[in-house]
mmCIF file of N, CA, C and O in Angstrom:
data_model
loop_
_atom_site.group_PDB
_atom_site.id
_atom_site.type_symbol
_atom_site.label_atom_id
_atom_site.label_comp_id
_atom_site.label_asym_id
_atom_site.label_seq_id
_atom_site.Cartn_x
_atom_site.Cartn_y
_atom_site.Cartn_z
ATOM 1 N N ILE A 4 0.601 15.268 -1.439
ATOM 2 C CA ILE A 4 0.960 14.684 -0.157
ATOM 3 C C ILE A 4 2.348 14.047 -0.238
ATOM 4 O O ILE A 4 3.177 14.269 0.627
ATOM 5 N N ILE A 5 2.578 13.262 -1.260
ATOM 6 C CA ILE A 5 3.842 12.542 -1.391
ATOM 7 C C ILE A 5 5.019 13.513 -1.402
ATOM 8 O O ILE A 5 6.036 13.271 -0.747
ATOM 9 N N ASP A 6 4.897 14.612 -2.120
ATOM 10 C CA ASP A 6 5.990 15.584 -2.190
ATOM 11 C C ASP A 6 6.309 16.189 -0.826
ATOM 12 O O ASP A 6 7.461 16.494 -0.538
ATOM 13 N N SER A 7 5.300 16.338 0.008
ATOM 14 C CA SER A 7 5.516 16.953 1.318
ATOM 15 C C SER A 7 6.221 16.002 2.300
ATOM 16 O O SER A 7 6.636 16.434 3.368
ATOM 17 N N LEU A 8 6.374 14.740 1.930
ATOM 18 C CA LEU A 8 7.008 13.778 2.830
ATOM 19 C C LEU A 8 8.533 13.827 2.783
ATOM 20 O O LEU A 8 9.192 13.291 3.675
ATOM 21 N N ASN A 9 9.094 14.445 1.741
ATOM 22 C CA ASN A 9 10.553 14.484 1.584
ATOM 23 C C ASN A 9 11.163 13.093 1.722
ATOM 24 O O ASN A 9 12.041 12.864 2.563
ATOM 25 N N LEU A 10 10.694 12.180 0.899
ATOM 26 C CA LEU A 10 11.151 10.791 0.951
ATOM 27 C C LEU A 10 12.597 10.660 0.507
ATOM 28 O O LEU A 10 13.035 11.354 -0.409
ATOM 29 N N THR A 11 13.306 9.740 1.142
ATOM 30 C CA THR A 11 14.668 9.433 0.708
ATOM 31 C C THR A 11 14.582 8.529 -0.523
ATOM 32 O O THR A 11 13.513 7.977 -0.836
ATOM 33 N N HIS A 12 15.708 8.365 -1.199
ATOM 34 C CA HIS A 12 15.748 7.477 -2.358
ATOM 35 C C HIS A 12 15.349 6.055 -1.956
ATOM 36 O O HIS A 12 14.599 5.381 -2.681
ATOM 37 N N GLU A 13 15.834 5.604 -0.819
ATOM 38 C CA GLU A 13 15.517 4.263 -0.340
ATOM 39 C C GLU A 13 14.019 4.105 -0.067
ATOM 40 O O GLU A 13 13.424 3.068 -0.359
ATOM 41 N N GLN A 14 13.414 5.135 0.509
ATOM 42 C CA GLN A 14 11.980 5.081 0.778
ATOM 43 C C GLN A 14 11.184 5.037 -0.525
ATOM 44 O O GLN A 14 10.249 4.246 -0.655
ATOM 45 N N LYS A 15 11.550 5.883 -1.475
ATOM 46 C CA LYS A 15 10.856 5.882 -2.772
ATOM 47 C C LYS A 15 10.982 4.531 -3.448
ATOM 48 O O LYS A 15 9.996 3.991 -3.968
ATOM 49 N N SER A 16 12.175 3.970 -3.425
ATOM 50 C CA SER A 16 12.417 2.673 -4.036
ATOM 51 C C SER A 16 11.575 1.588 -3.369
ATOM 52 O O SER A 16 10.967 0.751 -4.042
ATOM 53 N N GLY A 17 11.531 1.598 -2.059
ATOM 54 C CA GLY A 17 10.736 0.623 -1.321
ATOM 55 C C GLY A 17 9.253 0.749 -1.610
ATOM 56 O O GLY A 17 8.554 -0.253 -1.807
ATOM 57 N N ILE A 18 8.771 1.976 -1.646
ATOM 58 C CA ILE A 18 7.354 2.205 -1.929
ATOM 59 C C ILE A 18 7.013 1.707 -3.336
ATOM 60 O O ILE A 18 5.997 1.024 -3.531
ATOM 61 N N LEU A 19 7.851 2.020 -4.297
ATOM 62 C CA LEU A 19 7.610 1.542 -5.662
ATOM 63 C C LEU A 19 7.624 0.016 -5.721
ATOM 64 O O LEU A 19 6.813 -0.595 -6.421
ATOM 65 N N ARG A 20 8.537 -0.612 -4.999
ATOM 66 C CA ARG A 20 8.612 -2.070 -4.955
ATOM 67 C C ARG A 20 7.325 -2.654 -4.364
ATOM 68 O O ARG A 20 6.736 -3.587 -4.928
ATOM 69 N N TYR A 21 6.865 -2.098 -3.251
ATOM 70 C CA TYR A 21 5.652 -2.611 -2.612
ATOM 71 C C TYR A 21 4.409 -2.341 -3.449
ATOM 72 O O TYR A 21 3.488 -3.160 -3.477
ATOM 73 N N GLU A 22 4.364 -1.207 -4.125
ATOM 74 C CA GLU A 22 3.232 -0.910 -5.009
ATOM 75 C C GLU A 22 3.195 -1.891 -6.181
ATOM 76 O O GLU A 22 2.129 -2.367 -6.567
ATOM 77 N N GLY A 23 4.359 -2.184 -6.759
ATOM 78 C CA GLY A 23 4.429 -3.135 -7.862
ATOM 79 C C GLY A 23 4.003 -4.526 -7.422
ATOM 80 O O GLY A 23 3.253 -5.218 -8.128
ATOM 81 N N GLU A 24 4.471 -4.934 -6.253
ATOM 82 C CA GLU A 24 4.105 -6.227 -5.680
ATOM 83 C C GLU A 24 2.595 -6.298 -5.458
ATOM 84 O O GLU A 24 1.942 -7.292 -5.789
ATOM 85 N N PHE A 25 2.041 -5.224 -4.901
ATOM 86 C CA PHE A 25 0.607 -5.145 -4.643
ATOM 87 C C PHE A 25 -0.168 -5.264 -5.955
ATOM 88 O O PHE A 25 -1.129 -6.032 -6.049
ATOM 89 N N GLN A 26 0.256 -4.549 -6.974
ATOM 90 C CA GLN A 26 -0.450 -4.567 -8.251
ATOM 91 C C GLN A 26 -0.418 -5.952 -8.889
ATOM 92 O O GLN A 26 -1.430 -6.416 -9.425
ATOM 93 N N ARG A 27 0.718 -6.629 -8.818
ATOM 94 C CA ARG A 27 0.809 -7.993 -9.365
ATOM 95 C C ARG A 27 -0.140 -8.932 -8.636
ATOM 96 O O ARG A 27 -0.801 -9.781 -9.254
ATOM 97 N N LYS A 28 -0.226 -8.789 -7.325
ATOM 98 C CA LYS A 28 -1.123 -9.649 -6.550
ATOM 99 C C LYS A 28 -2.584 -9.340 -6.854
ATOM 100 O O LYS A 28 -3.416 -10.254 -6.912
ATOM 101 N N ILE A 29 -2.903 -8.074 -7.064
ATOM 102 C CA ILE A 29 -4.272 -7.695 -7.421
ATOM 103 C C ILE A 29 -4.620 -8.248 -8.796
ATOM 104 O O ILE A 29 -5.724 -8.777 -9.001
ATOM 105 N N ASP A 30 -3.694 -8.133 -9.737
ATOM 106 C CA ASP A 30 -3.940 -8.690 -11.074
ATOM 107 C C ASP A 30 -4.227 -10.184 -10.992
ATOM 108 O O ASP A 30 -5.137 -10.693 -11.655
ATOM 109 N N SER A 31 -3.475 -10.893 -10.170
ATOM 110 C CA SER A 31 -3.680 -12.325 -9.973
ATOM 111 C C SER A 31 -5.039 -12.582 -9.324
ATOM 112 O O SER A 31 -5.754 -13.517 -9.697
ATOM 113 N N LEU A 32 -5.407 -11.750 -8.386
ATOM 114 C CA LEU A 32 -6.684 -11.877 -7.700
ATOM 115 C C LEU A 32 -7.841 -11.684 -8.683
ATOM 116 O O LEU A 32 -8.812 -12.445 -8.669
ATOM 117 N N VAL A 33 -7.720 -10.702 -9.546
ATOM 118 C CA VAL A 33 -8.754 -10.442 -10.553
ATOM 119 C C VAL A 33 -8.913 -11.654 -11.469
ATOM 120 O O VAL A 33 -10.033 -12.053 -11.812
ATOM 121 N N ASP A 34 -7.804 -12.257 -11.843
ATOM 122 C CA ASP A 34 -7.826 -13.420 -12.731
ATOM 123 C C ASP A 34 -8.529 -14.627 -12.116
ATOM 124 O O ASP A 34 -8.968 -15.525 -12.834
ATOM 125 N N GLN A 35 -8.655 -14.644 -10.804
ATOM 126 C CA GLN A 35 -9.289 -15.777 -10.118
ATOM 127 C C GLN A 35 -10.815 -15.750 -10.193
ATOM 128 O O GLN A 35 -11.467 -16.735 -9.854
ATOM 129 N N ASN A 36 -11.387 -14.620 -10.609
ATOM 130 C CA ASN A 36 -12.853 -14.491 -10.731
ATOM 131 C C ASN A 36 -13.586 -14.929 -9.465
ATOM 132 O O ASN A 36 -14.507 -15.739 -9.502
ATOM 133 N N LEU A 37 -13.162 -14.405 -8.354
ATOM 134 C CA LEU A 37 -13.758 -14.745 -7.058
ATOM 135 C C LEU A 37 -15.109 -14.051 -6.879
ATOM 136 O O LEU A 37 -15.350 -12.993 -7.463
ATOM 137 N N PRO A 38 -15.959 -14.620 -6.025
ATOM 138 C CA PRO A 38 -17.181 -13.899 -5.646
ATOM 139 C C PRO A 38 -16.794 -12.554 -5.008
ATOM 140 O O PRO A 38 -15.720 -12.429 -4.415
ATOM 141 N N ASN A 39 -17.672 -11.588 -5.123
ATOM 142 C CA ASN A 39 -17.378 -10.226 -4.653
ATOM 143 C C ASN A 39 -16.885 -10.173 -3.217
ATOM 144 O O ASN A 39 -15.916 -9.470 -2.912
ATOM 145 N N ASP A 40 -17.549 -10.879 -2.308
ATOM 146 C CA ASP A 40 -17.151 -10.829 -0.895
ATOM 147 C C ASP A 40 -15.742 -11.382 -0.687
ATOM 148 O O ASP A 40 -14.951 -10.815 0.066
ATOM 149 N N ASP A 41 -15.433 -12.489 -1.364
ATOM 150 C CA ASP A 41 -14.093 -13.076 -1.246
ATOM 151 C C ASP A 41 -13.043 -12.144 -1.831
ATOM 152 O O ASP A 41 -11.966 -11.967 -1.260
ATOM 153 N N PHE A 42 -13.357 -11.566 -2.976
ATOM 154 C CA PHE A 42 -12.419 -10.639 -3.611
ATOM 155 C C PHE A 42 -12.155 -9.456 -2.690
ATOM 156 O O PHE A 42 -11.004 -9.081 -2.470
ATOM 157 N N THR A 43 -13.230 -8.891 -2.148
ATOM 158 C CA THR A 43 -13.096 -7.720 -1.276
ATOM 159 C C THR A 43 -12.261 -8.046 -0.042
ATOM 160 O O THR A 43 -11.382 -7.268 0.340
ATOM 161 N N ASP A 44 -12.512 -9.195 0.560
ATOM 162 C CA ASP A 44 -11.747 -9.592 1.749
ATOM 163 C C ASP A 44 -10.257 -9.733 1.417
ATOM 164 O O ASP A 44 -9.395 -9.233 2.142
ATOM 165 N N GLN A 45 -9.957 -10.413 0.324
ATOM 166 C CA GLN A 45 -8.560 -10.624 -0.050
ATOM 167 C C GLN A 45 -7.897 -9.318 -0.488
ATOM 168 O O GLN A 45 -6.730 -9.066 -0.168
ATOM 169 N N TYR A 46 -8.649 -8.476 -1.196
ATOM 170 C CA TYR A 46 -8.123 -7.179 -1.609
ATOM 171 C C TYR A 46 -7.764 -6.335 -0.383
ATOM 172 O O TYR A 46 -6.680 -5.749 -0.317
ATOM 173 N N ASN A 47 -8.660 -6.292 0.570
ATOM 174 C CA ASN A 47 -8.417 -5.494 1.782
ATOM 175 C C ASN A 47 -7.214 -6.016 2.555
ATOM 176 O O ASN A 47 -6.449 -5.228 3.121
ATOM 177 N N GLU A 48 -7.035 -7.332 2.595
ATOM 178 C CA GLU A 48 -5.881 -7.906 3.280
ATOM 179 C C GLU A 48 -4.587 -7.539 2.551
ATOM 180 O O GLU A 48 -3.592 -7.170 3.184
ATOM 181 N N LEU A 49 -4.592 -7.631 1.229
ATOM 182 C CA LEU A 49 -3.408 -7.246 0.447
ATOM 183 C C LEU A 49 -3.081 -5.767 0.650
ATOM 184 O O LEU A 49 -1.918 -5.387 0.771
ATOM 185 N N LYS A 50 -4.115 -4.951 0.688
ATOM 186 C CA LYS A 50 -3.918 -3.506 0.897
ATOM 187 C C LYS A 50 -3.348 -3.233 2.286
ATOM 188 O O LYS A 50 -2.442 -2.412 2.445
ATOM 189 N N ARG A 51 -3.850 -3.957 3.294
ATOM 190 C CA ARG A 51 -3.348 -3.778 4.660
ATOM 191 C C ARG A 51 -1.870 -4.153 4.745
ATOM 192 O O ARG A 51 -1.060 -3.424 5.332
ATOM 193 N N VAL A 52 -1.507 -5.271 4.125
ATOM 194 C CA VAL A 52 -0.115 -5.719 4.136
ATOM 195 C C VAL A 52 0.766 -4.684 3.433
ATOM 196 O O VAL A 52 1.835 -4.319 3.941
ATOM 197 N N ARG A 53 0.322 -4.202 2.274
ATOM 198 C CA ARG A 53 1.091 -3.175 1.557
ATOM 199 C C ARG A 53 1.258 -1.923 2.411
ATOM 200 O O ARG A 53 2.351 -1.382 2.531
ATOM 201 N N ASN A 54 0.184 -1.473 3.013
ATOM 202 C CA ASN A 54 0.245 -0.264 3.830
ATOM 203 C C ASN A 54 1.171 -0.437 5.032
ATOM 204 O O ASN A 54 1.915 0.480 5.386
ATOM 205 N N ASP A 55 1.140 -1.621 5.641
ATOM 206 C CA ASP A 55 2.035 -1.891 6.769
ATOM 207 C C ASP A 55 3.501 -1.853 6.332
ATOM 208 O O ASP A 55 4.360 -1.317 7.045
ATOM 209 N N LYS A 56 3.781 -2.431 5.173
ATOM 210 C CA LYS A 56 5.159 -2.433 4.660
ATOM 211 C C LYS A 56 5.618 -1.007 4.363
ATOM 212 O O LYS A 56 6.754 -0.636 4.684
ATOM 213 N N ILE A 57 4.756 -0.222 3.758
ATOM 214 C CA ILE A 57 5.112 1.167 3.447
ATOM 215 C C ILE A 57 5.291 1.961 4.732
ATOM 216 O O ILE A 57 6.242 2.728 4.875
ATOM 217 N N ALA A 58 4.398 1.765 5.689
ATOM 218 C CA ALA A 58 4.486 2.488 6.962
ATOM 219 C C ALA A 58 5.806 2.198 7.663
ATOM 220 O O ALA A 58 6.379 3.085 8.302
ATOM 221 N N ALA A 59 6.296 0.974 7.525
ATOM 222 C CA ALA A 59 7.559 0.602 8.166
ATOM 223 C C ALA A 59 8.747 1.352 7.571
ATOM 224 O O ALA A 59 9.778 1.487 8.224
ATOM 225 N N LEU A 60 8.592 1.866 6.362
ATOM 226 C CA LEU A 60 9.666 2.624 5.706
ATOM 227 C C LEU A 60 9.714 4.085 6.159
ATOM 228 O O LEU A 60 10.720 4.752 5.965
ATOM 229 N N LEU A 61 8.632 4.571 6.734
ATOM 230 C CA LEU A 61 8.480 5.994 7.010
ATOM 231 C C LEU A 61 8.911 6.368 8.428
ATOM 232 O O LEU A 61 8.818 5.563 9.346
ATOM 233 N N SER A 62 9.337 7.613 8.560
ATOM 234 C CA SER A 62 9.632 8.152 9.887
ATOM 235 C C SER A 62 8.304 8.456 10.596
ATOM 236 O O SER A 62 7.236 8.458 9.967
ATOM 237 N N GLU A 63 8.379 8.736 11.876
ATOM 238 C CA GLU A 63 7.166 9.073 12.631
ATOM 239 C C GLU A 63 6.480 10.304 12.051
ATOM 240 O O GLU A 63 5.254 10.343 11.950
ATOM 241 N N ASP A 64 7.268 11.313 11.677
ATOM 242 C CA ASP A 64 6.699 12.539 11.107
ATOM 243 C C ASP A 64 6.022 12.267 9.769
ATOM 244 O O ASP A 64 4.933 12.776 9.496
ATOM 245 N N GLN A 65 6.664 11.466 8.931
ATOM 246 C CA GLN A 65 6.087 11.133 7.628
ATOM 247 C C GLN A 65 4.800 10.327 7.820
ATOM 248 O O GLN A 65 3.805 10.574 7.134
ATOM 249 N N LEU A 66 4.820 9.398 8.732
ATOM 250 C CA LEU A 66 3.647 8.579 8.989
ATOM 251 C C LEU A 66 2.496 9.434 9.522
ATOM 252 O O LEU A 66 1.332 9.217 9.167
ATOM 253 N N ALA A 67 2.805 10.425 10.330
ATOM 254 C CA ALA A 67 1.777 11.329 10.847
ATOM 255 C C ALA A 67 1.091 12.077 9.710
ATOM 256 O O ALA A 67 -0.132 12.239 9.715
ATOM 257 N N VAL A 68 1.861 12.517 8.722
ATOM 258 C CA VAL A 68 1.282 13.212 7.565
ATOM 259 C C VAL A 68 0.362 12.270 6.793
ATOM 260 O O VAL A 68 -0.743 12.645 6.400
ATOM 261 N N ILE A 69 0.812 11.035 6.600
ATOM 262 C CA ILE A 69 0.009 10.040 5.889
ATOM 263 C C ILE A 69 -1.303 9.788 6.634
ATOM 264 O O ILE A 69 -2.376 9.770 6.038
ATOM 265 N N GLN A 70 -1.222 9.600 7.924
ATOM 266 C CA GLN A 70 -2.420 9.323 8.717
ATOM 267 C C GLN A 70 -3.342 10.532 8.783
ATOM 268 O O GLN A 70 -4.558 10.396 8.722
ATOM 269 N N GLU A 71 -2.766 11.710 8.899
ATOM 270 C CA GLU A 71 -3.542 12.942 8.948
ATOM 271 C C GLU A 71 -4.363 13.127 7.679
ATOM 272 O O GLU A 71 -5.512 13.591 7.715
ATOM 273 N N ASN A 72 -3.784 12.766 6.546
ATOM 274 C CA ASN A 72 -4.457 12.920 5.254
ATOM 275 C C ASN A 72 -5.242 11.677 4.845
ATOM 276 O O ASN A 72 -5.745 11.607 3.728
ATOM 277 N N LYS A 73 -5.315 10.711 5.750
ATOM 278 C CA LYS A 73 -6.074 9.476 5.529
ATOM 279 C C LYS A 73 -5.695 8.806 4.216
ATOM 280 O O LYS A 73 -6.525 8.311 3.475
ATOM 281 N N PHE A 74 -4.376 8.788 3.943
ATOM 282 C CA PHE A 74 -3.865 8.204 2.718
ATOM 283 C C PHE A 74 -4.016 6.690 2.699
ATOM 284 O O PHE A 74 -4.219 6.099 1.665
ATOM 285 N N PHE A 75 -3.947 6.054 3.878
ATOM 286 C CA PHE A 75 -4.039 4.600 3.972
ATOM 287 C C PHE A 75 -5.461 4.172 4.293
ATOM 288 O O PHE A 75 -5.738 3.628 5.340
ATOM 289 N N GLN A 76 -6.373 4.402 3.397
ATOM 290 C CA GLN A 76 -7.753 3.973 3.651
ATOM 291 C C GLN A 76 -8.183 2.959 2.646
ATOM 292 O O GLN A 76 -7.746 2.784 1.620
#
């Protein structure tokens, strides 16, 4: 899927930055040893924020491919 998007260098860089940020926040979340429901809620919120940031980098056509393939689930 990613290859079919023909991402620009700036888009790739942004996506990598947001993925790294997301992973650091997840690692911190895991370290907190939260109850399952709290962890799930916070994880889903972090994922939503990451997906929104990535979506903002994409063109309408690229975003359509992502949504069509249900990449942001």
